[in-house]
Amino acid sequence: MDKINLDISKYSQNELKDIFNIQNISNLQQIETHINKYKNNIFADETLSLGEKDNIINFLNNVIGKLAESLDKTSIFSNSFSNYCSVSNNLVNGPTLDHPIIKNPSSIAGIDAKSYEGKNVDLKVFPPGYINPINIRTIKKTVNVDTRFRDPYYATQSTDFNVTLPESFKKVLSMRLSSLELPLSIYAVNRKLGNNCFTIDTSNIVLDSGNFSNKNKLSNDDKFYDESIITHINDRVSSSSISDISFSIDKKTGKTNISNTGSSSRTIYFNKDFHGNNDLDTPLPLKLGWMLGFRSGSYEINNGESLISEGISAVTGPKYIYICVNDYTNAGNNNYVAAFSSSTLSPHILARINYSALVNRSGGSYVFAEDDINSDLMNRTREYFGPVDIRKLHFQILDEYGRVVDLNNMDWSCALTFDVLYD
């Protein structure tokens, strides 16, 4: 091709037809299709320089123009008009052929676009649209839930209540806990949980509900606690007219030490309620003795001896909590299975929150904490097996043992984000 004379005036129409093997051509589109094959070969030829390619392409364009002169102008117009009206054509119909307008590629591709081929809301790739500029498959909708506005307020707990949404969310594909604002107001020692008492012989020792420092005594840094757990226990033991029993925490081991300085043995019961009765309903891991590090229900301490706990003293609130949302659809994939030795927890767990990390990050209890949803790699999304409608929700906050959490009359809030199928 690069060896021939590129002066179009040196060739007749018949010579060009013979050179390019063009016979029985009836319209301009056929000529362009045939010559474009030669153009593609020129573009792909790496032995040609850019200047040589440009000269040859100009020559081929002149070939198209000269061969078009041999066509009947009526056939050019009729065939071209038919092509312009084709769905697959990228030229807009207009009154003149001198300056055709190219259609928007999105509109062309969008004619055949399907809803299942559209854009997912979290994807950055945008497929074409037709009626709308972009063919959207899903959109996001977020609802704010604040327990201050639950109804009825005084007859329900902020950690166990129902919500009827003002409008129904239709064709929901997934639900995600996208934000959470929680008061750090859970008591480690709570009368409602039955972990605020123990018995020395026949004397019942009952502690106040609240949070305490896990130290023998407070330091200047313990600004979030009014009292250490050891000081509080010893004060209550002394007020029960027992002077020969004292509690302490070993600074090296972190274990609890109970000393008997009296002249007779003493028996400590951690498996009784605050009335002194055997507590058969509350497992030992939920009692005060377990938090102090003692793994048995009762101990006998001989006079002049001490009792050291098997475990480390950790009088704290829950290590983690579960946010449970029952959507009444029974059509979702529950990501969390909280397994016990012979049972599982609620099937409606949406998220697991590291409560102890919130307390540490916030500097202590009795403040509001915002959970950093994005920093946690654990998924907090419930995906449905098909589009569902959601109108009513039942919220619960459970501790690691499956008990409804007591926030001590404090409210909390969250945001739920729905991926919704868009028609």
CSV table of C-alpha atoms in Angstrom, one decimal:
chain,number,residue,atom,x,y,z
A,1,MET,CA,0.0,0.0,0.0
A,2,ASP,CA,2.8,2.4,0.8
A,3,LYS,CA,4.5,1.8,-2.6
A,4,ILE,CA,1.5,3.0,-4.7
A,5,ASN,CA,0.9,6.6,-5.9
A,6,LEU,CA,-1.2,8.4,-3.3
A,7,ASP,CA,-2.4,11.1,-5.8
A,8,ILE,CA,-6.1,10.4,-6.1
A,9,SER,CA,-6.3,12.4,-9.4
A,10,LYS,CA,-4.1,9.8,-11.1
A,11,TYR,CA,-6.9,7.1,-10.8
A,12,SER,CA,-10.2,6.6,-12.4
A,13,GLN,CA,-13.2,5.2,-10.6
A,14,ASN,CA,-12.9,1.9,-12.4
A,15,GLU,CA,-9.2,1.6,-11.6
A,16,LEU,CA,-9.9,2.2,-7.9
A,17,LYS,CA,-12.6,-0.5,-8.0
A,18,ASP,CA,-10.1,-3.0,-9.5
A,19,ILE,CA,-7.4,-2.1,-7.1
A,20,PHE,CA,-9.6,-2.4,-4.0
A,21,ASN,CA,-11.7,-5.3,-5.4
A,22,ILE,CA,-14.9,-3.3,-5.1
A,23,GLN,CA,-17.7,-4.6,-7.4
A,24,ASN,CA,-21.5,-4.3,-7.3
A,25,ILE,CA,-21.5,-1.6,-4.6
A,26,SER,CA,-24.9,0.1,-4.3
A,27,ASN,CA,-24.5,2.5,-1.4
A,28,LEU,CA,-22.0,4.5,0.5
A,29,GLN,CA,-22.0,2.4,3.6
A,30,GLN,CA,-20.8,-0.6,1.7
A,31,ILE,CA,-17.9,1.4,0.3
A,32,GLU,CA,-17.0,2.7,3.8
A,33,THR,CA,-17.1,-0.8,5.3
A,34,HIS,CA,-14.8,-2.2,2.6
A,35,ILE,CA,-12.2,0.6,2.8
A,36,ASN,CA,-12.3,0.6,6.6
A,37,LYS,CA,-10.7,-2.9,6.5
A,38,TYR,CA,-7.7,-1.4,4.7
A,39,LYS,CA,-7.6,1.4,7.3
A,40,ASN,CA,-7.5,-1.0,10.1
A,41,ASN,CA,-4.6,-2.8,8.5
A,42,ILE,CA,-2.7,0.5,8.1
A,43,PHE,CA,-3.2,1.3,11.8
A,44,ALA,CA,-2.0,-2.1,12.9
A,45,ASP,CA,1.2,-1.9,10.7
A,46,GLU,CA,4.1,-1.2,13.0
A,47,THR,CA,6.6,-0.8,10.2
A,48,LEU,CA,4.9,2.5,9.1
A,49,SER,CA,5.7,5.9,10.6
A,50,LEU,CA,2.9,8.2,11.8
A,51,GLY,CA,3.4,10.4,8.8
A,52,GLU,CA,3.2,7.5,6.4
A,53,LYS,CA,0.0,6.3,8.1
A,54,ASP,CA,-1.5,9.7,7.9
A,55,ASN,CA,-0.8,10.0,4.2
A,56,ILE,CA,-2.3,6.6,3.4
A,57,ILE,CA,-5.4,7.2,5.5
A,58,ASN,CA,-6.0,10.5,3.7
A,59,PHE,CA,-5.7,8.7,0.4
A,60,LEU,CA,-8.2,6.0,1.5
A,61,ASN,CA,-10.6,8.8,2.5
A,62,ASN,CA,-10.3,10.3,-1.0
A,63,VAL,CA,-10.9,6.8,-2.4
A,64,ILE,CA,-14.2,6.7,-0.6
A,65,GLY,CA,-15.2,10.2,-1.8
A,66,LYS,CA,-14.3,9.4,-5.5
A,67,LEU,CA,-16.1,6.1,-5.5
A,68,ALA,CA,-19.2,7.7,-3.9
A,69,GLU,CA,-19.4,10.0,-6.9
A,70,SER,CA,-20.3,7.0,-9.1
A,71,LEU,CA,-23.4,6.2,-6.9
A,72,ASP,CA,-26.9,7.4,-7.6
A,73,LYS,CA,-27.5,10.3,-5.2
A,74,THR,CA,-31.1,9.1,-4.5
A,75,SER,CA,-29.8,5.8,-3.3
A,76,ILE,CA,-27.3,7.5,-1.1
A,77,PHE,CA,-30.0,9.5,0.6
A,78,SER,CA,-32.5,6.7,1.0
A,79,ASN,CA,-30.0,4.2,2.3
A,80,SER,CA,-28.4,6.7,4.6
A,81,PHE,CA,-31.8,7.8,6.0
A,82,SER,CA,-32.7,4.2,6.7
A,83,ASN,CA,-29.4,3.7,8.5
A,84,TYR,CA,-29.8,6.8,10.6
A,85,CYS,CA,-33.1,5.5,11.9
A,86,SER,CA,-31.6,2.2,13.0
A,87,VAL,CA,-31.4,1.6,16.7
A,88,SER,CA,-27.8,0.5,16.5
A,89,ASN,CA,-26.8,3.7,14.6
A,90,ASN,CA,-25.0,6.4,16.6
A,91,LEU,CA,-26.2,9.4,14.5
A,92,VAL,CA,-29.2,11.5,15.4
A,93,ASN,CA,-31.9,12.0,12.8
A,94,GLY,CA,-31.8,15.5,11.4
A,95,PRO,CA,-32.8,17.6,8.4
A,96,THR,CA,-29.4,17.6,6.8
A,97,LEU,CA,-26.7,15.1,6.1
A,98,ASP,CA,-23.9,17.7,6.0
A,99,HIS,CA,-23.4,17.8,9.8
A,100,PRO,CA,-24.8,14.7,11.5
A,101,ILE,CA,-25.0,14.7,15.3
A,102,ILE,CA,-23.7,11.7,17.2
A,103,LYS,CA,-26.0,10.3,19.9
A,104,ASN,CA,-25.0,10.0,23.5
A,105,PRO,CA,-23.4,6.5,23.9
A,106,SER,CA,-25.3,6.1,27.2
A,107,SER,CA,-28.6,6.5,25.5
A,108,ILE,CA,-27.7,4.0,22.8
A,109,ALA,CA,-26.6,1.3,25.2
A,110,GLY,CA,-29.4,2.1,27.6
A,111,ILE,CA,-32.1,1.1,25.2
A,112,ASP,CA,-31.3,-2.5,25.9
A,113,ALA,CA,-30.3,-2.1,29.5
A,114,LYS,CA,-31.8,-4.5,32.0
A,115,SER,CA,-32.5,-3.7,35.7
A,116,TYR,CA,-30.4,-6.6,36.8
A,117,GLU,CA,-27.5,-5.2,34.8
A,118,GLY,CA,-27.7,-1.8,36.4
A,119,LYS,CA,-25.5,0.0,38.9
A,120,ASN,CA,-25.3,-1.3,42.5
A,121,VAL,CA,-25.3,1.6,44.9
A,122,ASP,CA,-21.8,0.8,46.4
A,123,LEU,CA,-20.1,0.2,43.0
A,124,LYS,CA,-18.1,2.9,41.3
A,125,VAL,CA,-18.8,1.7,37.8
A,126,PHE,CA,-21.8,3.3,36.1
A,127,PRO,CA,-23.6,1.4,33.4
A,128,PRO,CA,-25.5,3.3,30.7
A,129,GLY,CA,-29.1,4.5,31.0
A,130,TYR,CA,-31.9,5.4,28.6
A,131,ILE,CA,-34.8,7.2,30.1
A,132,ASN,CA,-32.7,8.2,33.1
A,133,PRO,CA,-29.1,9.2,32.5
A,134,ILE,CA,-27.8,6.2,34.5
A,135,ASN,CA,-29.5,2.8,34.9
A,136,ILE,CA,-29.6,2.4,38.7
A,137,ARG,CA,-30.2,-1.0,40.2
A,138,THR,CA,-30.2,-0.2,43.9
A,139,ILE,CA,-30.3,2.9,46.1
A,140,LYS,CA,-29.7,3.5,49.8
A,141,LYS,CA,-32.2,4.6,52.4
A,142,THR,CA,-31.3,5.3,56.0
A,143,VAL,CA,-33.6,5.5,59.0
A,144,ASN,CA,-32.7,7.1,62.3
A,145,VAL,CA,-33.8,5.2,65.4
A,146,ASP,CA,-33.7,7.1,68.7
A,147,THR,CA,-35.1,5.5,71.9
A,148,ARG,CA,-36.2,8.9,73.2
A,149,PHE,CA,-39.1,8.8,70.7
A,150,ARG,CA,-40.3,5.2,71.3
A,151,ASP,CA,-43.9,4.7,72.1
A,152,PRO,CA,-44.9,4.0,74.8
A,153,TYR,CA,-41.9,5.5,76.5
A,154,TYR,CA,-42.5,4.7,80.2
A,155,ALA,CA,-43.9,1.2,79.6
A,156,THR,CA,-40.8,-0.1,77.7
A,157,GLN,CA,-37.1,-0.4,78.2
A,158,SER,CA,-34.7,1.4,75.9
A,159,THR,CA,-33.0,-1.9,75.3
A,160,ASP,CA,-36.1,-3.9,74.5
A,161,PHE,CA,-38.8,-2.2,72.4
A,162,ASN,CA,-40.7,-2.2,69.1
A,163,VAL,CA,-40.7,0.4,66.4
A,164,THR,CA,-43.3,0.9,63.6
A,165,LEU,CA,-41.7,2.9,60.9
A,166,PRO,CA,-43.6,5.9,59.5
A,167,GLU,CA,-43.5,4.4,56.0
A,168,SER,CA,-42.8,0.9,54.7
A,169,PHE,CA,-39.4,0.2,53.1
A,170,LYS,CA,-40.2,-1.9,50.0
A,171,LYS,CA,-38.0,-4.2,48.1
A,172,VAL,CA,-35.2,-4.2,50.7
A,173,LEU,CA,-32.2,-6.3,49.7
A,174,SER,CA,-30.0,-5.7,52.8
A,175,MET,CA,-30.0,-3.9,56.2
A,176,ARG,CA,-26.9,-2.5,57.8
A,177,LEU,CA,-26.1,-0.9,61.2
A,178,SER,CA,-24.4,2.2,59.9
A,179,SER,CA,-24.0,4.2,63.1
A,180,LEU,CA,-24.4,3.8,66.9
A,181,GLU,CA,-24.4,6.2,69.8
A,182,LEU,CA,-24.5,4.4,73.1
A,183,PRO,CA,-24.3,5.6,76.8
A,184,LEU,CA,-21.7,3.7,78.8
A,185,SER,CA,-24.0,3.4,81.7
A,186,ILE,CA,-24.1,-0.4,82.3
A,187,TYR,CA,-23.4,-1.3,85.9
A,188,ALA,CA,-20.8,-4.0,86.6
A,189,VAL,CA,-22.4,-4.7,90.0
A,190,ASN,CA,-26.2,-4.7,89.8
A,191,ARG,CA,-28.9,-5.9,92.2
A,192,LYS,CA,-31.1,-6.7,89.2
A,193,LEU,CA,-28.4,-9.2,88.0
A,194,GLY,CA,-28.0,-10.7,91.5
A,195,ASN,CA,-24.2,-10.2,91.5
A,196,ASN,CA,-24.1,-7.6,94.3
A,197,CYS,CA,-24.0,-10.0,97.3
A,198,PHE,CA,-22.2,-12.8,99.1
A,199,THR,CA,-22.5,-14.4,102.6
A,200,ILE,CA,-20.0,-14.8,105.4
A,201,ASP,CA,-21.3,-17.6,107.6
A,202,THR,CA,-24.8,-16.3,108.1
A,203,SER,CA,-24.2,-12.6,107.5
A,204,ASN,CA,-25.4,-11.3,104.2
A,205,ILE,CA,-23.1,-8.7,102.5
A,206,VAL,CA,-24.9,-6.6,100.0
A,207,LEU,CA,-23.1,-4.0,97.8
A,208,ASP,CA,-24.4,-1.0,96.1
A,209,SER,CA,-25.1,-1.2,92.4
A,210,GLY,CA,-22.5,0.7,90.2
A,211,ASN,CA,-19.1,0.6,88.6
A,212,PHE,CA,-15.9,0.3,90.7
A,213,SER,CA,-12.2,0.5,90.2
A,214,ASN,CA,-10.4,-2.8,90.3
A,215,LYS,CA,-7.8,-1.6,92.8
A,216,ASN,CA,-7.3,-1.8,96.5
A,217,LYS,CA,-7.8,2.0,96.7
A,218,LEU,CA,-8.3,4.9,94.3
A,219,SER,CA,-5.5,6.9,92.8
A,220,ASN,CA,-5.5,10.4,91.4
A,221,ASP,CA,-6.1,8.9,87.9
A,222,ASP,CA,-9.3,7.2,88.9
A,223,LYS,CA,-11.5,10.2,88.2
A,224,PHE,CA,-14.3,8.1,86.7
A,225,TYR,CA,-14.9,6.1,89.9
A,226,ASP,CA,-15.9,7.2,93.3
A,227,GLU,CA,-14.7,4.0,95.1
A,228,SER,CA,-12.6,0.9,94.5
A,229,ILE,CA,-14.4,-2.5,94.7
A,230,ILE,CA,-12.1,-3.6,97.6
A,231,THR,CA,-12.8,-0.5,99.7
A,232,HIS,CA,-16.5,-0.9,99.2
A,233,ILE,CA,-16.5,-4.6,100.1
A,234,ASN,CA,-14.4,-4.1,103.3
A,235,ASP,CA,-16.7,-1.2,104.4
A,236,ARG,CA,-19.8,-3.4,104.0
A,237,VAL,CA,-18.1,-6.3,105.8
A,238,SER,CA,-17.2,-4.0,108.7
A,239,SER,CA,-20.7,-2.6,108.8
A,240,SER,CA,-21.9,-6.2,109.3
A,241,SER,CA,-19.9,-6.4,112.6
A,242,ILE,CA,-17.3,-8.7,111.0
A,243,SER,CA,-13.9,-7.5,111.9
A,244,ASP,CA,-11.7,-10.5,111.2
A,245,ILE,CA,-12.3,-10.8,107.4
A,246,SER,CA,-10.7,-8.4,105.0
A,247,PHE,CA,-10.3,-8.4,101.2
A,248,SER,CA,-7.4,-7.2,99.1
A,249,ILE,CA,-6.0,-7.5,95.5
A,250,ASP,CA,-2.4,-8.6,95.0
A,251,LYS,CA,-0.7,-6.0,92.8
A,252,LYS,CA,1.6,-8.5,91.2
A,253,THR,CA,-0.9,-11.3,90.3
A,254,GLY,CA,-4.2,-9.3,90.2
A,255,LYS,CA,-5.8,-12.0,92.3
A,256,THR,CA,-8.2,-11.4,95.2
A,257,ASN,CA,-7.0,-12.3,98.7
A,258,ILE,CA,-9.4,-12.9,101.6
A,259,SER,CA,-7.7,-12.9,105.0
A,260,ASN,CA,-9.1,-14.4,108.2
A,261,THR,CA,-7.4,-12.9,111.3
A,262,GLY,CA,-10.0,-14.3,113.8
A,263,SER,CA,-9.8,-17.2,116.2
A,264,SER,CA,-12.2,-19.4,114.3
A,265,SER,CA,-12.8,-20.5,110.7
A,266,ARG,CA,-15.2,-18.7,108.4
A,267,THR,CA,-17.2,-19.9,105.4
A,268,ILE,CA,-17.7,-17.6,102.4
A,269,TYR,CA,-20.7,-18.2,100.1
A,270,PHE,CA,-20.8,-16.8,96.6
A,271,ASN,CA,-23.8,-18.9,95.6
A,272,LYS,CA,-26.5,-17.2,97.7
A,273,ASP,CA,-28.8,-14.3,97.1
A,274,PHE,CA,-29.0,-11.1,99.1
A,275,HIS,CA,-31.5,-12.8,101.5
A,276,GLY,CA,-29.0,-15.6,102.3
A,277,ASN,CA,-30.9,-18.3,100.4
A,278,ASN,CA,-29.2,-20.7,98.0
A,279,ASP,CA,-29.4,-19.1,94.5
A,280,LEU,CA,-30.1,-21.9,92.2
A,281,ASP,CA,-31.3,-19.7,89.3
A,282,THR,CA,-28.1,-17.7,88.8
A,283,PRO,CA,-25.0,-19.6,87.4
A,284,LEU,CA,-21.7,-19.1,89.2
A,285,PRO,CA,-20.1,-17.2,86.3
A,286,LEU,CA,-22.8,-14.5,86.8
A,287,LYS,CA,-22.1,-14.0,90.5
A,288,LEU,CA,-19.8,-11.5,92.3
A,289,GLY,CA,-17.4,-14.2,93.4
A,290,TRP,CA,-16.7,-15.1,89.8
A,291,MET,CA,-15.8,-11.5,89.0
A,292,LEU,CA,-13.5,-11.4,92.0
A,293,GLY,CA,-11.7,-14.5,90.6
A,294,PHE,CA,-13.3,-17.3,92.7
A,295,ARG,CA,-14.5,-20.3,90.7
A,296,SER,CA,-16.3,-22.2,93.4
A,297,GLY,CA,-19.6,-21.5,95.2
A,298,SER,CA,-18.2,-21.6,98.7
A,299,TYR,CA,-14.9,-21.6,100.6
A,300,GLU,CA,-13.9,-22.3,104.2
A,301,ILE,CA,-11.1,-20.1,105.6
A,302,ASN,CA,-9.3,-21.4,108.7
A,303,ASN,CA,-8.4,-18.9,111.4
A,304,GLY,CA,-5.1,-17.2,110.7
A,305,GLU,CA,-5.1,-18.2,107.0
A,306,SER,CA,-5.9,-16.5,103.7
A,307,LEU,CA,-7.8,-17.5,100.6
A,308,ILE,CA,-6.4,-16.6,97.2
A,309,SER,CA,-8.7,-16.6,94.2
A,310,GLU,CA,-8.1,-19.0,91.3
A,311,GLY,CA,-8.6,-16.3,88.7
A,312,ILE,CA,-7.9,-12.6,88.4
A,313,SER,CA,-10.2,-9.9,89.8
A,314,ALA,CA,-12.2,-8.3,86.9
A,315,VAL,CA,-15.2,-6.5,88.3
A,316,THR,CA,-16.3,-4.9,85.0
A,317,GLY,CA,-19.4,-4.6,82.8
A,318,PRO,CA,-19.9,-6.7,79.7
A,319,LYS,CA,-17.0,-7.2,77.4
A,320,TYR,CA,-19.3,-7.1,74.4
A,321,ILE,CA,-22.9,-6.6,73.6
A,322,TYR,CA,-25.2,-7.7,70.8
A,323,ILE,CA,-27.5,-5.3,68.8
A,324,CYS,CA,-30.5,-7.5,67.9
A,325,VAL,CA,-33.1,-6.4,65.3
A,326,ASN,CA,-36.1,-8.6,64.5
A,327,ASP,CA,-37.5,-7.4,61.1
A,328,TYR,CA,-40.3,-10.0,61.1
A,329,THR,CA,-39.4,-11.3,57.6
A,330,ASN,CA,-37.5,-14.5,58.4
A,331,ALA,CA,-35.9,-14.1,55.0
A,332,GLY,CA,-32.5,-12.8,55.9
A,333,ASN,CA,-29.1,-14.4,56.4
A,334,ASN,CA,-28.1,-14.0,60.0
A,335,ASN,CA,-24.3,-13.6,60.1
A,336,TYR,CA,-23.9,-14.1,63.9
A,337,VAL,CA,-24.4,-17.3,65.8
A,338,ALA,CA,-23.7,-16.8,69.5
A,339,ALA,CA,-23.1,-20.3,70.7
A,340,PHE,CA,-23.2,-21.6,74.2
A,341,SER,CA,-22.4,-25.2,75.3
A,342,SER,CA,-25.8,-26.5,74.4
A,343,SER,CA,-27.8,-23.6,72.8
A,344,THR,CA,-27.5,-20.5,70.8
A,345,LEU,CA,-28.5,-16.9,71.4
A,346,SER,CA,-31.1,-14.8,69.5
A,347,PRO,CA,-31.3,-15.4,65.8
A,348,HIS,CA,-31.8,-11.7,65.1
A,349,ILE,CA,-28.2,-10.5,66.0
A,350,LEU,CA,-27.2,-7.7,63.6
A,351,ALA,CA,-24.0,-6.5,65.2
A,352,ARG,CA,-21.5,-7.4,68.0
A,353,ILE,CA,-20.1,-4.3,69.7
A,354,ASN,CA,-16.9,-4.3,71.7
A,355,TYR,CA,-18.3,-2.6,74.8
A,356,SER,CA,-15.1,-2.8,76.9
A,357,ALA,CA,-13.1,-1.1,74.0
A,358,LEU,CA,-15.7,1.7,74.0
A,359,VAL,CA,-15.2,2.2,77.8
A,360,ASN,CA,-11.4,2.2,77.4
A,361,ARG,CA,-11.4,4.5,74.4
A,362,SER,CA,-13.8,7.0,76.2
A,363,GLY,CA,-11.7,7.1,79.4
A,364,GLY,CA,-14.4,5.4,81.6
A,365,SER,CA,-18.1,4.9,82.2
A,366,TYR,CA,-20.9,7.4,82.3
A,367,VAL,CA,-20.2,9.1,79.0
A,368,PHE,CA,-21.7,8.7,75.5
A,369,ALA,CA,-19.6,6.8,73.0
A,370,GLU,CA,-19.9,6.6,69.2
A,371,ASP,CA,-19.0,3.2,67.8
A,372,ASP,CA,-16.6,3.5,64.9
A,373,ILE,CA,-18.5,1.2,62.5
A,374,ASN,CA,-16.0,1.7,59.6
A,375,SER,CA,-12.9,0.6,61.7
A,376,ASP,CA,-14.4,-2.8,62.5
A,377,LEU,CA,-13.9,-5.4,59.8
A,378,MET,CA,-16.7,-7.5,61.1
A,379,ASN,CA,-19.8,-7.3,58.9
A,380,ARG,CA,-22.9,-5.6,60.3
A,381,THR,CA,-25.1,-6.3,57.4
A,382,ARG,CA,-28.1,-8.6,57.0
A,383,GLU,CA,-28.7,-9.7,53.4
A,384,TYR,CA,-32.0,-11.0,52.3
A,385,PHE,CA,-32.7,-13.9,50.0
A,386,GLY,CA,-35.0,-11.8,48.0
A,387,PRO,CA,-36.7,-8.3,48.1
A,388,VAL,CA,-38.7,-7.8,51.3
A,389,ASP,CA,-40.9,-5.1,52.8
A,390,ILE,CA,-40.0,-3.8,56.3
A,391,ARG,CA,-42.3,-1.7,58.4
A,392,LYS,CA,-42.0,-3.1,62.0
A,393,LEU,CA,-38.8,-3.7,64.0
A,394,HIS,CA,-38.0,-5.1,67.4
A,395,PHE,CA,-34.8,-3.9,69.0
A,396,GLN,CA,-32.9,-5.5,71.8
A,397,ILE,CA,-29.4,-5.0,73.3
A,398,LEU,CA,-28.1,-8.2,75.0
A,399,ASP,CA,-25.0,-8.9,77.0
A,400,GLU,CA,-22.6,-11.8,76.3
A,401,TYR,CA,-24.9,-14.1,78.4
A,402,GLY,CA,-28.1,-13.2,76.4
A,403,ARG,CA,-29.6,-11.0,79.1
A,404,VAL,CA,-31.3,-7.7,78.2
A,405,VAL,CA,-28.9,-4.9,79.1
A,406,ASP,CA,-29.9,-2.4,81.7
A,407,LEU,CA,-28.7,1.1,80.7
A,408,ASN,CA,-30.2,2.6,83.9
A,409,ASN,CA,-32.9,4.6,82.2
A,410,MET,CA,-30.6,6.1,79.5
A,411,ASP,CA,-31.5,6.3,75.8
A,412,TRP,CA,-29.4,5.4,72.8
A,413,SER,CA,-29.7,5.9,69.0
A,414,CYS,CA,-28.6,4.2,65.8
A,415,ALA,CA,-29.0,4.5,62.0
A,416,LEU,CA,-30.1,1.6,59.8
A,417,THR,CA,-29.2,1.8,56.1
A,418,PHE,CA,-31.2,-0.2,53.6
A,419,ASP,CA,-30.2,-1.2,50.1
A,420,VAL,CA,-33.4,-1.0,48.2
A,421,LEU,CA,-34.2,-2.3,44.7
A,422,TYR,CA,-34.9,0.6,42.4
A,423,ASP,CA,-37.5,0.3,39.6
